[in-house]
Tab-separated table of C-alpha atoms in Angstrom:
chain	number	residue	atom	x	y	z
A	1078	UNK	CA	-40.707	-51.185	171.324
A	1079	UNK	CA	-44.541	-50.346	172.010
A	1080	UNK	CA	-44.521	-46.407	171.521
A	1081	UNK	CA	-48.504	-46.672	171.903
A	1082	UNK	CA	-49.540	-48.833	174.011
A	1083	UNK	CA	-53.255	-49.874	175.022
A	1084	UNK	CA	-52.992	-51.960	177.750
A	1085	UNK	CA	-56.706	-53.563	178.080
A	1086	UNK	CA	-57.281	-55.982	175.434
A	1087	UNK	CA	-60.891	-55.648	176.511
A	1088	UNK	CA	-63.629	-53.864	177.926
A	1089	UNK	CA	-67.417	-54.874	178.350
A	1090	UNK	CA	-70.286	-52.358	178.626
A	1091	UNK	CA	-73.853	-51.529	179.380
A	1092	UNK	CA	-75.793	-50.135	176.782
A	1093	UNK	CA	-76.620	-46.334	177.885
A	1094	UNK	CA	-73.850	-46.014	180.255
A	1095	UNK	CA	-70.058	-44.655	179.652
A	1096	UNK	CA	-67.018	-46.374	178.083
A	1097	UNK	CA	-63.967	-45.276	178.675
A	1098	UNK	CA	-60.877	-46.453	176.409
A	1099	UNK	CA	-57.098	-45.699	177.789
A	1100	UNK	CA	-54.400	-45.329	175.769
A	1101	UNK	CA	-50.722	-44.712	176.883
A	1102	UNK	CA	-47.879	-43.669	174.697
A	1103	UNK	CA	-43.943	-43.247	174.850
A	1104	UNK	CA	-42.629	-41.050	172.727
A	1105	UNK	CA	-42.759	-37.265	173.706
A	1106	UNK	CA	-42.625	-35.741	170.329
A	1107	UNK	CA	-45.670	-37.470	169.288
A	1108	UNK	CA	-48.129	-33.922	168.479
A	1109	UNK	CA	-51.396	-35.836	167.141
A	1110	UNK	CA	-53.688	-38.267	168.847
A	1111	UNK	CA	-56.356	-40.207	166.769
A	1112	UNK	CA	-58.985	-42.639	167.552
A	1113	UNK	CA	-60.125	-45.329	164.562
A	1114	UNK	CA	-63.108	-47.930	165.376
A	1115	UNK	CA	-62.824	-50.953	163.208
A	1116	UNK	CA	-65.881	-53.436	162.401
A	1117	UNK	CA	-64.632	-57.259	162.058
A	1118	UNK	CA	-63.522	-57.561	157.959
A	1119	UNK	CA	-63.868	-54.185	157.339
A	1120	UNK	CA	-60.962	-51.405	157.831
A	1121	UNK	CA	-60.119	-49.023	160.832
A	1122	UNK	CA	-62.429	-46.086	160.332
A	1123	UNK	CA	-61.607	-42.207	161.445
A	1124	UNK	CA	-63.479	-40.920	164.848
A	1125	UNK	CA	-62.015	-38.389	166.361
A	1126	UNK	CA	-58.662	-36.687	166.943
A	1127	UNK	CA	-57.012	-34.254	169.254
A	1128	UNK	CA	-53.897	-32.178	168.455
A	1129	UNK	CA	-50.809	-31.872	171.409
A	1130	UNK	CA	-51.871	-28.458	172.124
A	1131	UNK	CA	-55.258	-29.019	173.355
A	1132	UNK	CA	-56.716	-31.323	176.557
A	1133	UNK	CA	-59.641	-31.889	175.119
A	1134	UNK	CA	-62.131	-32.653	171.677
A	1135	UNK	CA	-65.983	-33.718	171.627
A	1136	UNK	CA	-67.606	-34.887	168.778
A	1137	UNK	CA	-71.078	-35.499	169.486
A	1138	UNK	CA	-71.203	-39.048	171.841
A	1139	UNK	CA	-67.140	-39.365	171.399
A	1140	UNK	CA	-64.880	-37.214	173.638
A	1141	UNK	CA	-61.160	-37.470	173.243
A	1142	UNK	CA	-58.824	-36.678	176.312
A	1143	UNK	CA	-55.384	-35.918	176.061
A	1144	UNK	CA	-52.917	-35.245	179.428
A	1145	UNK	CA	-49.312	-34.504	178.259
A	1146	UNK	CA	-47.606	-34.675	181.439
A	1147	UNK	CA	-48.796	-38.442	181.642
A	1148	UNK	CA	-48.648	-39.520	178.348
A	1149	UNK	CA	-52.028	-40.631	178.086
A	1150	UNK	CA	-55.299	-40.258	176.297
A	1151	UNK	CA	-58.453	-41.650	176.395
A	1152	UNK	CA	-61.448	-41.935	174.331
A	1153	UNK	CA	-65.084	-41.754	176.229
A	1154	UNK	CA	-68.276	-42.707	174.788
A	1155	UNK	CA	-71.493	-41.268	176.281
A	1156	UNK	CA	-74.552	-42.976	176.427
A	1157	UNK	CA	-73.145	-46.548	174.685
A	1158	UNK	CA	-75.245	-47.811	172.213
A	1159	UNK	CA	-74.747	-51.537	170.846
A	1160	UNK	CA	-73.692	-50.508	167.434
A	1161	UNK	CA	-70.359	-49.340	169.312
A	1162	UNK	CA	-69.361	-52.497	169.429
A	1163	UNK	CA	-65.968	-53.027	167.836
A	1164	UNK	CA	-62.202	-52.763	168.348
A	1165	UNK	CA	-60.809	-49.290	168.888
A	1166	UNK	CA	-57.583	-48.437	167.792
A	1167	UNK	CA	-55.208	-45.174	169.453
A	1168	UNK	CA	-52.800	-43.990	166.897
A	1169	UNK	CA	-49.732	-41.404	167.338
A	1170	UNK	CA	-47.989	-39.327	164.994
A	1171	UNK	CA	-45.352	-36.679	165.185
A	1172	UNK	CA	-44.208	-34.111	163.146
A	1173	UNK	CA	-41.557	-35.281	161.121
A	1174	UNK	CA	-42.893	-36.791	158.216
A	1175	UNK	CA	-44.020	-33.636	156.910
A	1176	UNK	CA	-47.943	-33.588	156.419
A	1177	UNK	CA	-47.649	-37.564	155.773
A	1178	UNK	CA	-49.875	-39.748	158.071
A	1179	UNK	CA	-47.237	-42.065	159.363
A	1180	UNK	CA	-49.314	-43.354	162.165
A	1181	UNK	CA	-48.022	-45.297	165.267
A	1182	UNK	CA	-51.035	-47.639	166.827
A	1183	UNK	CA	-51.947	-49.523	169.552
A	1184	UNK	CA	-52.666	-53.258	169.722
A	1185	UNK	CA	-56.576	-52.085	170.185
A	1186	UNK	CA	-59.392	-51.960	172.678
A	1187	UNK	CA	-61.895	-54.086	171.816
A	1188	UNK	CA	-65.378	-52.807	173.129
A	1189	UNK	CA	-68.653	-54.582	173.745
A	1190	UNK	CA	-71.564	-53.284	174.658
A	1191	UNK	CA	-74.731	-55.086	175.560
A	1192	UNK	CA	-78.297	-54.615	176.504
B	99	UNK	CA	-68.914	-45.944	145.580
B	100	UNK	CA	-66.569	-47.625	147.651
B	101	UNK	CA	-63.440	-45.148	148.450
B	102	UNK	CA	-60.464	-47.293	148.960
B	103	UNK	CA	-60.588	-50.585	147.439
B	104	UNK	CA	-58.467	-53.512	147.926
B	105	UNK	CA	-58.393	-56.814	145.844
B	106	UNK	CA	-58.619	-59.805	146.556
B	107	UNK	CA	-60.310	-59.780	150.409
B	108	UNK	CA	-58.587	-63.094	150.836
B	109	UNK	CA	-55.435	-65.204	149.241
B	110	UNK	CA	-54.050	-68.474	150.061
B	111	UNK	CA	-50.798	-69.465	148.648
B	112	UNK	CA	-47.743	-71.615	149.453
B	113	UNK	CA	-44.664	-70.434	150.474
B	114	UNK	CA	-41.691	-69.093	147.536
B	115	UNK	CA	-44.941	-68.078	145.492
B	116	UNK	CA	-45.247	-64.603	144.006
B	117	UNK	CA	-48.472	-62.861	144.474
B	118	UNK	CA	-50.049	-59.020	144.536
B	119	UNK	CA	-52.110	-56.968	145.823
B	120	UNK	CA	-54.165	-54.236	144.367
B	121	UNK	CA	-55.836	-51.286	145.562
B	122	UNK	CA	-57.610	-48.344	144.435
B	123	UNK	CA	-59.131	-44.916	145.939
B	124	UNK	CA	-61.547	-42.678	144.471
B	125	UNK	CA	-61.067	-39.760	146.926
B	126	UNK	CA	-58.851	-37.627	144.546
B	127	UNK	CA	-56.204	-38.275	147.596
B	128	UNK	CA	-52.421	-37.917	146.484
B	129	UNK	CA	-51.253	-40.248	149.206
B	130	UNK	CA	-51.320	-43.915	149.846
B	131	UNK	CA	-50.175	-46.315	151.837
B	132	UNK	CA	-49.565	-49.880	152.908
B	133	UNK	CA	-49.983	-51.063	156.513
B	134	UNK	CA	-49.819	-55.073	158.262
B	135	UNK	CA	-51.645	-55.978	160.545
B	136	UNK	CA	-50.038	-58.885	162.314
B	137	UNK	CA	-50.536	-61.260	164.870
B	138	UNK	CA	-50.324	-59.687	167.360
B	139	UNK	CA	-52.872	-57.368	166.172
B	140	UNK	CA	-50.473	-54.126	165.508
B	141	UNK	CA	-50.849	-52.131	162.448
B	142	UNK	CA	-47.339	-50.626	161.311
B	143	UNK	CA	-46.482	-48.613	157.987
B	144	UNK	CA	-44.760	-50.425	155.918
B	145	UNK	CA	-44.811	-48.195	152.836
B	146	UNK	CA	-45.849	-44.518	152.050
B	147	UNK	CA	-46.173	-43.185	148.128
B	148	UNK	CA	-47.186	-39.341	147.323
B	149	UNK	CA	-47.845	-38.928	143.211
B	150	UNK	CA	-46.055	-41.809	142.495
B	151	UNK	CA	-43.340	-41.030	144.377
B	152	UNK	CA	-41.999	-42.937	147.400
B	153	UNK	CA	-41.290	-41.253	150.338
B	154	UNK	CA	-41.838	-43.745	153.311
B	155	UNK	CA	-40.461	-47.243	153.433
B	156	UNK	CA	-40.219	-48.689	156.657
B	157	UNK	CA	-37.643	-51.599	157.334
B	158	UNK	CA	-39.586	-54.402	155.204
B	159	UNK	CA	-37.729	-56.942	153.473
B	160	UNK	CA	-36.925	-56.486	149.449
B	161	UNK	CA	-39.153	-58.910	148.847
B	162	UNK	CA	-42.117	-56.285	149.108
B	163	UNK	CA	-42.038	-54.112	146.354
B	164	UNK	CA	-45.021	-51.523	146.024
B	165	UNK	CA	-45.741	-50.259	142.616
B	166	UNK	CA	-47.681	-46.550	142.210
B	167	UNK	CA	-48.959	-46.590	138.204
B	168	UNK	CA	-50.623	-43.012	139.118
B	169	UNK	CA	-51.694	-41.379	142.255
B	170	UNK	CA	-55.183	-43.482	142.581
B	171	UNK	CA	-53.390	-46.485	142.442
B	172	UNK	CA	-51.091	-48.364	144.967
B	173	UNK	CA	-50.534	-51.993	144.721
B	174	UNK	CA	-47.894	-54.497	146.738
B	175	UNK	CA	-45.939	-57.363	145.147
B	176	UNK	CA	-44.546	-59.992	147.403
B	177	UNK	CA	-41.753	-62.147	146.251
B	178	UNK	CA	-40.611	-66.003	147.756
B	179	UNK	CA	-43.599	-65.695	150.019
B	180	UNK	CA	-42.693	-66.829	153.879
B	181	UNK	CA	-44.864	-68.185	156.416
B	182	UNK	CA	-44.096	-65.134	158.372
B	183	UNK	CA	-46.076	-62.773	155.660
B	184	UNK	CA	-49.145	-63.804	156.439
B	185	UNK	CA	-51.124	-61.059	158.003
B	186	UNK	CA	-53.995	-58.464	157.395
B	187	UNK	CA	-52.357	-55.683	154.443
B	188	UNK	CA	-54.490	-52.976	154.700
B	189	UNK	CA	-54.389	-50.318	151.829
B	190	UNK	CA	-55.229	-46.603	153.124
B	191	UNK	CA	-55.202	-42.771	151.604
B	192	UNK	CA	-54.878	-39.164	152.669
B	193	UNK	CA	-53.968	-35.881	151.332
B	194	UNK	CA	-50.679	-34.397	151.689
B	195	UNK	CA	-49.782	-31.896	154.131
B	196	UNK	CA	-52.992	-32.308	155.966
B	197	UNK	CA	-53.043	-34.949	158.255
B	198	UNK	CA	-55.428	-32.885	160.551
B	199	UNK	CA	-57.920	-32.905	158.084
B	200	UNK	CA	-57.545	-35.474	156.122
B	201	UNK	CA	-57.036	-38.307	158.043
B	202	UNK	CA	-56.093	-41.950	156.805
B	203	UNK	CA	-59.200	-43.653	154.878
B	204	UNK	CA	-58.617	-47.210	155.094
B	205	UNK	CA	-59.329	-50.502	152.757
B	206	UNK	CA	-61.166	-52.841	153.858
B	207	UNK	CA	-57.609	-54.811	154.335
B	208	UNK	CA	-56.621	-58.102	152.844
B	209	UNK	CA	-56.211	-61.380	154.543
B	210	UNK	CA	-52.745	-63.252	153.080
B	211	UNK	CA	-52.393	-67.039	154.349
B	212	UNK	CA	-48.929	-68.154	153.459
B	213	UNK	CA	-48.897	-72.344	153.835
């Protein structure tokens, strides 16, 4: 039972324009959204997060959207650069394991970008 | 200066073996963690320690047993190894009670190849 869910295995870019990653989930007492980019070999690294009780987070190029009523969130990237090339991962957690990161993911995104 | 370090990057062993994994953070966290990354590309909790104590454990099989010596430490012992545990363990740390701020800081995961 998939209760994040991101349903495009893959998504290819052009450097300088906008990438947008979707990511769906299931379970309605999830109350934090997070986004982790991973490099091949290396671990999934923090970018961004959104709590339940906002639409919306920007950090710098990275903007994080979050619509309850659909259960969905996604992740845009404006201007794509080349060195955003990786696998992006959308990860869930609710409430009830106290302050402990018990994080639901997604299969992953992974993103390309070329020249 | 790495922050959360896993040894080794890479094992190879036949199946019934015993082997472990180690890992280490240096981010004065008091929460670690142990997540697979399977085939299929998901990464799920599998345990959860706070100073030493336990206080996640997902439905893995008794033949993982995670040791905590002290709060900078977190390491996984596999027993009778099974074709079926070969994935991407990936070590990670936070800070309890925050998850907003301190999100999970990842390893840079370990690559087990049961034969």
């Amino acid at each position: 039972d998939q209760q994040v869910k991101q349903n495009s295995p893959s998504l290819s870019v052009q450097e300088g324009r906008i990438s947008i990653l979707n990511c769906d989930y299931t379970n309605s007492m999830f109350d934090y959204f997070l986004w982790y980019k991973k490099y091949p070999a290396e671990g999934p690294t923090f970018l961004i997060s959104i709590s339940s009780i906002k639409d919306k987070n920007e950090d710098g190029r990275f903007t994080v959207f979050l619509n309850k009523s659909a259960k969905h969130l996604s992740l845009h990237i404006v201007p794509s650069q080349p060195g955003d090339s990786a696998v992006y991962f959308c990860a869930a957690s609710d409430g009830f394991s106290g302050g402990y990161n018990k994080l639901i993911f997604g299969a992953g995104t992974r993103l390309a970008v070329h020249p | 200066d790495t922050a959360v370090s896993q040894t080794p990057k890479y094992l190879v062993t036949q199946m019934g073996n015993d082997k472990s994994i180690k890992c280490e953070q240096n981010l004065g966290h008091d929460t670690m963690y142990w997540y697979k990354q399977d085939s299929k590309k998901f990464l799920k909790i599998m345990f959860s320690y706070n100073n030493k104590e336990l206080i996640i454990n997902e439905t893995v099989p008794n033949r993982f047993s995670p040791k905590s010596p002290d709060k900078a430490h977190l390491n996984l012992h596999i027993n009778s190894l099974e074709l079926g545990d070969s994935a991407v363990y990936f070590c990670a740390s936070s800070q309890e009670g925050d998850r907003v701020n301190s999100p999970l800081h990842f390893g840079n995961g370990t690559r087990l190849t049961v034969t």
